[in-house]
Short mmCIF file of C-alpha atoms and ligand atoms in Angstrom, two decimals:
data_model
loop_
_atom_site.label_atom_id
_atom_site.label_comp_id
_atom_site.label_asym_id
_atom_site.label_seq_id
_atom_site.Cartn_x
_atom_site.Cartn_y
_atom_site.Cartn_z
CA MET B 655 127.73 148.76 -100.45
CA SER B 656 126.44 149.87 -97.05
CA SER B 657 129.92 151.13 -96.08
CA TRP B 658 130.33 153.04 -99.36
CA LEU B 659 126.83 154.58 -99.24
CA HIS B 660 127.37 155.53 -95.62
CA ARG B 661 130.59 157.35 -96.56
CA VAL B 662 128.93 159.03 -99.57
CA ALA B 663 126.02 160.19 -97.39
CA THR B 664 128.49 161.51 -94.78
CA CYS B 665 130.15 163.69 -97.48
CA TYR B 666 126.78 165.45 -97.88
CA GLN B 667 126.20 165.47 -94.12
CA LEU B 668 123.28 163.12 -94.64
CA ASP B 669 122.20 159.94 -92.94
CA MET B 670 122.50 156.95 -95.32
CA ARG B 671 118.85 156.05 -94.71
CA LEU B 672 117.77 159.55 -95.78
CA LEU B 673 119.97 159.45 -98.87
CA LEU B 674 118.42 156.15 -99.94
CA GLU B 675 114.85 157.00 -99.09
CA HIS B 676 114.54 160.50 -100.46
CA ASP B 677 117.00 160.63 -103.27
CA LEU B 678 117.09 157.06 -104.52
CA GLY B 679 113.60 155.85 -103.58
CA HIS B 680 114.83 152.81 -101.63
CA GLY B 681 113.34 152.39 -98.17
CA ARG B 682 115.45 149.51 -96.81
CA ILE B 683 119.05 149.24 -95.73
CA SER B 684 119.00 145.56 -94.69
CA ASP B 685 119.59 144.24 -98.24
CA LEU B 686 122.41 146.60 -99.26
CA ASP B 687 125.20 144.06 -98.72
CA SER B 688 123.31 141.01 -99.99
CA SER B 689 121.43 141.88 -103.17
CA LEU B 690 120.19 145.17 -104.61
CA PRO B 691 117.33 145.63 -107.13
CA LEU B 692 118.58 146.38 -110.65
CA ALA B 693 116.67 149.69 -110.71
CA LEU B 694 118.60 150.98 -107.68
CA LEU B 695 121.93 149.70 -109.07
CA THR B 696 121.22 151.48 -112.37
CA LEU B 697 120.42 154.73 -110.52
CA LEU B 698 123.61 154.41 -108.47
CA ALA B 699 125.64 153.78 -111.64
CA GLN B 700 124.16 156.90 -113.27
CA ARG B 701 124.78 159.11 -110.24
CA SER B 702 128.25 157.82 -109.34
CA GLY B 703 129.69 157.15 -112.77
CA PHE B 704 130.81 153.68 -111.65
CA GLU B 705 130.16 150.65 -113.86
CA LEU B 706 127.10 148.57 -112.99
CA ASP B 707 129.27 145.42 -112.65
CA LEU B 708 131.56 147.12 -110.14
CA LEU B 709 128.57 148.19 -108.05
CA ARG B 710 127.08 144.65 -108.19
CA CYS B 711 130.32 143.27 -106.68
CA MET B 712 129.83 145.52 -103.65
CA SER B 713 127.04 143.12 -102.54
CA LEU B 714 127.16 139.34 -102.11
CA ALA B 715 124.97 138.83 -105.20
CA GLY B 716 127.94 139.98 -107.27
CA TRP B 717 130.08 137.16 -105.81
CA VAL B 718 127.77 134.40 -107.13
CA PRO B 719 128.77 131.87 -108.47
CA TRP B 720 132.46 132.09 -107.46
CA LEU B 721 132.32 132.62 -103.68
CA LEU B 722 129.02 130.81 -103.30
CA ASP B 723 126.73 128.91 -105.66
CA SER B 724 123.58 130.88 -104.89
CA LEU B 725 121.99 133.27 -102.41
CA ASP B 726 118.98 130.93 -102.30
CA ASP B 727 119.34 128.85 -99.11
CA SER B 728 116.68 126.27 -100.05
CA ILE B 729 118.62 124.40 -102.77
CA PRO B 730 118.84 120.69 -101.78
CA SER B 731 122.36 119.22 -101.33
CA SER B 732 123.99 122.64 -101.64
CA LEU B 733 126.44 121.83 -98.80
CA ASP B 734 127.27 118.49 -100.41
CA THR B 735 127.93 120.17 -103.77
CA TYR B 736 130.07 122.90 -102.25
CA ALA B 737 132.07 121.27 -99.48
CA PHE B 738 132.22 117.55 -100.33
CA GLN B 739 133.33 117.51 -103.99
CA PHE B 740 136.98 118.14 -103.13
CA SER B 741 139.25 116.51 -100.56
CA VAL B 742 142.51 117.82 -99.09
CA LEU B 743 143.43 116.19 -95.77
CA LEU B 744 141.16 113.15 -95.77
CA SER B 745 140.69 110.61 -98.53
CA LYS B 746 137.28 110.92 -100.14
CA LYS B 747 136.09 107.54 -98.88
CA ARG B 748 136.69 108.75 -95.30
CA ARG B 749 134.52 111.83 -95.71
CA LYS B 750 131.21 111.49 -93.98
CA LYS B 751 128.72 113.50 -95.99
CA ARG B 752 126.47 115.93 -94.16
CA SER B 753 123.27 117.58 -95.23
CA VAL B 754 121.34 120.54 -93.93
CA SER B 755 117.99 121.81 -95.07
CA ARG B 756 118.81 125.51 -95.46
CA TRP B 757 122.39 126.51 -96.13
CA ARG B 758 124.51 129.11 -97.93
CA ALA B 759 128.31 128.97 -98.09
CA TRP B 760 130.16 131.43 -95.85
CA ILE B 761 127.13 133.53 -94.89
CA PRO B 762 126.49 133.63 -91.13
CA PRO B 763 122.98 134.25 -89.73
CA ALA B 764 123.98 137.88 -89.01
CA PRO B 765 126.84 139.90 -90.57
CA ILE B 766 130.02 139.84 -88.49
CA GLN B 767 131.25 143.19 -87.20
CA ARG B 768 135.03 143.04 -87.69
CA ALA B 769 137.45 145.54 -89.20
CA CYS B 770 141.13 146.32 -89.59
CA PRO B 771 142.24 148.85 -86.95
CA LEU B 772 144.87 150.29 -89.30
CA CYS B 773 142.47 150.67 -92.26
CA LEU B 774 140.06 152.55 -89.96
CA LYS B 775 142.84 154.89 -88.82
CA ASN B 776 142.35 156.88 -92.04
CA PRO B 777 139.58 159.35 -91.07
CA ASP B 778 138.89 160.22 -94.73
CA ASN B 779 138.22 156.65 -95.74
CA GLU B 780 136.83 154.57 -92.87
CA VAL B 781 136.07 151.61 -95.07
CA LEU B 782 134.39 148.38 -93.97
CA LEU B 783 134.95 145.64 -96.55
CA LEU B 784 132.24 143.16 -97.46
CA ALA B 785 134.66 140.24 -96.95
CA TRP B 786 135.08 141.25 -93.30
CA THR B 787 131.40 140.56 -92.64
CA LEU B 788 131.96 136.86 -93.46
CA PRO B 789 134.00 134.24 -91.54
CA LEU B 790 136.38 134.03 -94.50
CA MET B 791 139.58 135.80 -93.40
CA LEU B 792 141.41 136.44 -90.14
CA SER B 793 143.62 139.36 -91.12
CA CYS B 794 143.70 142.52 -93.23
CA PRO B 795 145.38 141.71 -96.57
CA VAL B 796 146.91 145.20 -96.72
CA HIS B 797 148.25 145.60 -93.18
CA GLY B 798 148.63 141.96 -92.06
CA CYS B 799 146.99 142.58 -88.67
CA TRP B 800 144.05 140.70 -87.16
CA LEU B 801 140.57 141.90 -88.00
CA GLU B 802 139.05 143.05 -84.70
CA SER B 803 135.46 143.02 -83.44
CA PHE B 804 133.71 146.34 -82.91
CA PHE B 805 130.38 147.87 -81.87
CA GLY B 806 128.55 150.60 -83.76
CA LEU B 807 129.52 152.15 -87.09
CA PRO B 808 132.69 154.07 -88.04
CA GLY B 809 132.00 157.80 -88.20
CA LEU B 810 129.08 157.47 -85.79
CA ILE B 811 129.13 155.65 -82.46
CA PHE B 812 132.09 153.29 -82.64
CA SER B 813 134.10 151.18 -80.20
CA TRP B 814 136.52 148.25 -80.46
CA VAL B 815 135.65 145.24 -78.29
CA ASN B 816 139.30 144.78 -77.19
CA TYR B 817 140.68 148.27 -77.75
CA GLU B 818 143.66 147.75 -75.41
CA SER B 819 145.38 145.05 -77.44
CA ILE B 820 145.07 146.32 -81.02
CA PRO B 821 146.53 146.17 -83.58
CA ARG B 822 147.84 142.59 -83.32
CA MET B 823 149.98 141.33 -86.18
CA ALA B 824 148.88 137.98 -87.65
CA SER B 825 151.30 135.07 -88.08
CA ASP B 826 152.91 134.27 -91.45
CA LYS B 827 150.68 131.23 -92.01
CA ILE B 828 147.54 133.34 -91.46
CA THR B 829 148.66 136.19 -93.74
CA MET B 830 149.60 133.63 -96.42
CA MET B 831 146.14 132.05 -96.36
CA ASP B 832 144.37 135.41 -96.29
CA ARG B 833 146.53 136.81 -99.09
CA ARG B 834 145.38 133.92 -101.26
CA THR B 835 141.73 134.55 -100.33
CA TRP B 836 142.22 138.23 -101.15
CA GLN B 837 143.81 137.33 -104.49
CA ALA B 838 140.76 135.14 -105.22
CA LEU B 839 138.39 137.99 -104.37
CA THR B 840 140.24 140.69 -106.29
CA ALA B 841 142.00 138.88 -109.16
CA GLY B 842 139.72 135.87 -109.70
CA HIS B 843 142.52 133.34 -109.28
CA VAL B 844 145.04 132.08 -106.70
CA GLU B 845 148.67 131.13 -107.24
CA LEU B 846 149.28 127.84 -105.41
CA PRO B 847 152.65 126.04 -105.30
CA ARG B 848 151.60 123.52 -107.97
CA ARG B 849 149.66 125.84 -110.30
CA ARG B 850 147.22 128.72 -110.61
CA ILE B 851 143.63 127.86 -109.68
CA HIS B 852 140.33 129.65 -110.26
CA ALA B 853 138.87 131.68 -107.37
CA GLY B 854 135.84 129.37 -107.27
CA VAL B 855 138.13 126.39 -106.65
CA TRP B 856 140.00 128.22 -103.86
CA PHE B 857 136.87 129.06 -101.86
CA ARG B 858 135.63 125.45 -102.16
CA LEU B 859 139.06 124.05 -101.17
CA LEU B 860 139.11 126.28 -98.11
CA ARG B 861 135.58 125.30 -97.12
CA THR B 862 136.47 121.62 -97.68
CA LEU B 863 139.46 121.98 -95.37
CA LEU B 864 137.27 123.53 -92.63
CA GLU B 865 134.83 120.62 -92.98
CA GLU B 866 137.66 118.07 -92.77
CA LEU B 867 138.98 119.74 -89.62
CA ASN B 868 135.48 119.33 -88.18
CA THR B 869 135.53 115.53 -88.67
CA PRO B 870 135.62 113.44 -85.47
CA LEU B 871 139.04 111.76 -85.13
CA SER B 872 137.33 108.36 -84.85
CA GLN B 873 136.23 108.77 -88.49
CA CYS B 874 139.57 109.96 -89.84
CA GLY B 875 141.27 106.53 -90.04
CA PRO B 876 145.00 106.85 -90.83
CA CYS B 877 144.64 110.66 -91.08
CA ALA B 878 143.53 111.03 -87.44
CA GLU B 879 147.11 111.68 -86.30
CA SER B 880 147.56 114.47 -88.89
CA ILE B 881 144.28 116.16 -87.90
CA ARG B 882 145.17 115.90 -84.20
CA HIS B 883 148.64 117.33 -84.91
CA ILE B 884 147.17 120.27 -86.87
CA TRP B 885 144.84 121.22 -84.01
CA GLU B 886 147.62 120.82 -81.45
CA TYR B 887 150.00 122.93 -83.55
CA SER B 888 147.27 125.60 -83.87
CA GLY B 889 147.08 125.77 -80.08
CA TYR B 890 143.45 124.66 -79.84
CA VAL B 891 141.65 121.48 -78.86
CA CYS B 892 140.37 119.23 -81.66
CA ARG B 893 137.36 120.60 -83.57
CA ALA B 894 137.73 123.77 -81.48
CA GLY B 895 135.98 121.85 -78.70
CA GLN B 896 132.86 121.03 -80.74
CA THR B 897 131.27 117.69 -79.89
CA SER B 898 128.22 117.98 -82.16
CA TRP B 899 128.42 118.87 -85.83
CA TYR B 900 126.96 122.13 -87.11
CA PRO B 901 127.73 123.77 -90.45
CA TYR B 902 130.73 126.11 -90.13
CA GLU B 903 128.54 129.11 -90.98
CA LEU B 904 126.39 128.55 -87.86
CA LEU B 905 129.26 128.26 -85.35
CA ASN B 906 130.08 131.09 -82.94
CA LEU B 907 132.54 133.63 -84.31
CA SER B 908 135.19 132.69 -81.74
CA VAL B 909 134.93 129.04 -82.84
CA GLN B 910 134.98 130.00 -86.54
CA LEU B 911 138.19 131.97 -85.99
CA GLN B 912 139.82 128.92 -84.38
CA PHE B 913 138.77 126.82 -87.37
CA LEU B 914 140.23 129.38 -89.80
CA GLU B 915 143.49 129.41 -87.86
CA ALA B 916 143.57 125.60 -87.95
CA ALA B 917 143.01 125.75 -91.74
CA ALA B 918 145.95 128.16 -92.10
CA THR B 919 148.05 125.78 -89.97
CA ALA B 920 146.96 122.79 -92.06
CA ILE B 921 148.02 124.51 -95.29
CA ASP B 922 151.36 125.49 -93.72
CA LEU B 923 152.00 121.94 -92.48
CA ILE B 924 151.04 120.41 -95.85
CA GLU B 925 153.32 122.80 -97.74
CA SER B 926 156.22 122.16 -95.38
CA LYS B 927 155.55 118.39 -95.70
CA VAL B 928 155.09 117.92 -91.94
CA VAL B 929 151.74 116.24 -92.52
CA SER B 930 150.94 113.90 -95.40
CA PRO B 931 147.49 114.73 -96.77
CA HIS B 932 145.37 111.98 -98.33
CA GLY B 933 142.94 114.13 -100.32
CA GLU B 934 142.79 114.33 -104.11
CA GLN B 935 143.39 118.08 -104.29
CA ALA B 936 146.20 118.17 -101.69
CA GLU B 937 148.90 118.10 -104.38
CA LEU B 938 147.89 121.66 -105.33
CA PHE B 939 149.71 122.78 -102.17
CA LEU B 940 152.88 120.91 -103.08
CA ARG B 941 155.45 121.85 -105.68
CA GLU B 942 155.95 119.53 -108.62
CA PRO B 943 158.33 116.91 -107.18
CA GLN B 944 161.79 117.16 -108.62
CA ASP B 945 163.62 114.03 -109.56
CA TRP B 946 166.70 114.42 -107.36
CA PHE B 947 167.87 110.88 -108.14
CA THR B 948 168.60 111.75 -111.77
CA TYR B 949 168.86 115.54 -111.40
CA ASP B 950 172.64 115.60 -111.86
CA LEU B 951 172.87 112.77 -114.37
CA PRO B 952 173.85 113.85 -117.90
CA ILE B 953 170.81 112.30 -119.57
CA ASP B 954 170.90 112.33 -123.36
CA GLU B 955 167.41 111.55 -124.67
CA GLU B 956 168.76 110.45 -128.09
CA SER B 957 171.51 108.13 -126.86
CA THR B 958 171.05 104.34 -126.63
CA ALA B 959 174.29 103.74 -124.70
CA PRO B 960 173.86 101.28 -121.76
CA TRP B 961 174.48 103.94 -119.08
CA GLN B 962 171.96 106.23 -120.70
CA LYS B 963 169.41 103.39 -120.70
CA LEU B 964 170.08 102.90 -116.97
CA PHE B 965 169.65 106.63 -116.21
CA LYS B 966 166.30 106.69 -118.04
CA THR B 967 165.18 103.48 -116.31
CA ILE B 968 165.93 105.05 -112.89
CA ARG B 969 163.94 108.14 -113.88
CA GLY B 970 160.99 105.96 -114.96
CA VAL B 971 161.10 103.90 -111.75
CA VAL B 972 161.17 107.06 -109.57
CA ALA B 973 158.15 108.42 -111.43
CA GLU B 974 156.27 105.15 -110.88
CA ALA B 975 157.30 104.94 -107.21
CA ARG B 976 155.39 108.17 -106.52
CA HIS B 977 152.11 106.34 -107.15
CA ASN B 978 152.95 102.68 -106.61
CA PRO B 979 153.88 101.55 -103.06
CA GLU B 980 155.31 98.24 -104.28
CA VAL B 981 157.70 99.94 -106.70
CA ALA B 982 158.59 102.49 -103.97
CA ARG B 983 159.51 99.69 -101.54
CA SER B 984 161.58 97.81 -104.16
CA LEU B 985 163.46 101.00 -105.06
CA PHE B 986 164.04 101.69 -101.37
CA ALA B 987 165.39 98.16 -100.82
CA LEU B 988 167.75 98.58 -103.77
CA ALA B 989 168.92 102.05 -102.66
CA SER B 990 169.57 100.94 -99.07
CA PHE B 991 172.16 98.30 -100.24
CA GLY B 992 171.07 96.02 -97.41
CA ARG B 993 172.03 98.53 -94.71
CA ARG B 994 169.90 98.52 -91.57
CA ASP B 995 171.28 101.37 -89.41
CA PRO B 996 168.40 103.72 -88.53
CA GLU B 997 170.36 106.94 -89.27
CA PHE B 998 171.13 105.86 -92.84
CA LEU B 999 167.56 104.67 -93.45
CA LYS B 1000 166.19 107.95 -92.07
CA ASP B 1001 168.35 109.98 -94.47
CA LEU B 1002 167.36 107.73 -97.35
CA THR B 1003 163.67 108.16 -96.48
CA THR B 1004 164.16 111.94 -96.59
CA ILE B 1005 165.69 111.62 -100.07
CA PHE B 1006 162.69 109.56 -101.19
CA ILE B 1007 160.25 112.16 -99.78
CA MET B 1008 162.18 114.92 -101.58
CA ASN B 1009 161.65 112.95 -104.77
CA GLY B 1010 157.90 113.03 -104.20
CA ILE B 1011 157.60 109.43 -102.94
CA PRO B 1012 155.18 109.32 -99.96
CA ALA B 1013 156.84 108.24 -96.68
CA GLU B 1014 153.96 105.89 -95.84
CA TYR B 1015 154.80 103.81 -98.95
CA LEU B 1016 158.10 102.91 -97.29
CA SER B 1017 156.91 101.99 -93.81
CA HIS B 1018 155.57 98.48 -94.52
ZN1 ZN U 1379 144.05 147.13 -92.98
#
């Protein structure tokens, strides 16, 4: 809202503050991006011809309850409700619950000044998006380059913090994560490998993942190795070097950006099956497992011939092995025909993983 009003005021060679004060009767500019009074929104709708709902979504109040549950930071257990209902990397029993007295999802103490250098190259439309003021995305969803820190305000006094190195293109894993966040913000849903999820679920999954990545390794049990691998693969030290826990929203921007990059890495490593997540919602990032064991078999559902019965039994056993370690181990013993050579067993394990049977079921 502040970016749009600033650009509107500039068209009339006015200062935004003057436009608001003298023409719209609103003396403040600090609340423009959080929540606007209905009277001002109604006036803006009348003058601009835009729908009231569209104008509401230009401030954070319009993103309640999907991006965050409430703008009120005094609701007890709000962090627990938002970031500890789901689990992705860690099993729920491993999650140490945290509580803070005043908390709002995604909103830092002061708005972040970041923008896309390529979006701002258009002198007729130097837009600053509301999402860029939150530690929610790393890159521009249109241009795929990193959002960069700046001083000042476009059109007035303006300077990039690192003007020598911009624009920098973001990696595939970052643009993939940010494209999903952008889809949540603009379409209200996200297409994940398993199925489409509601935008509200996406933002909570992402926040859950950031919280899991901020769990001390000593509390991660069997998942510690996965968490350590994710941080290492991101190129940062575990927990971005944090030794004490603070809510993600209160961390320094440079630390938040490392956490977001680790989250993008985690999603990439889950989807490419390099790490085995233990959380309940992790399967959303994995395609429906295909039954490769019986994929080529000419199964006839109607037939009662002995071979057909065997095919269907194999299919049933594979389905059960995905959830039952004992069945998985028995099936593995049968499929290995008593062979012990490591190369063969490694290939067989890969076939089991491709069939959606967790590797850890086979290791005991
Ligand atoms: Zn851009």
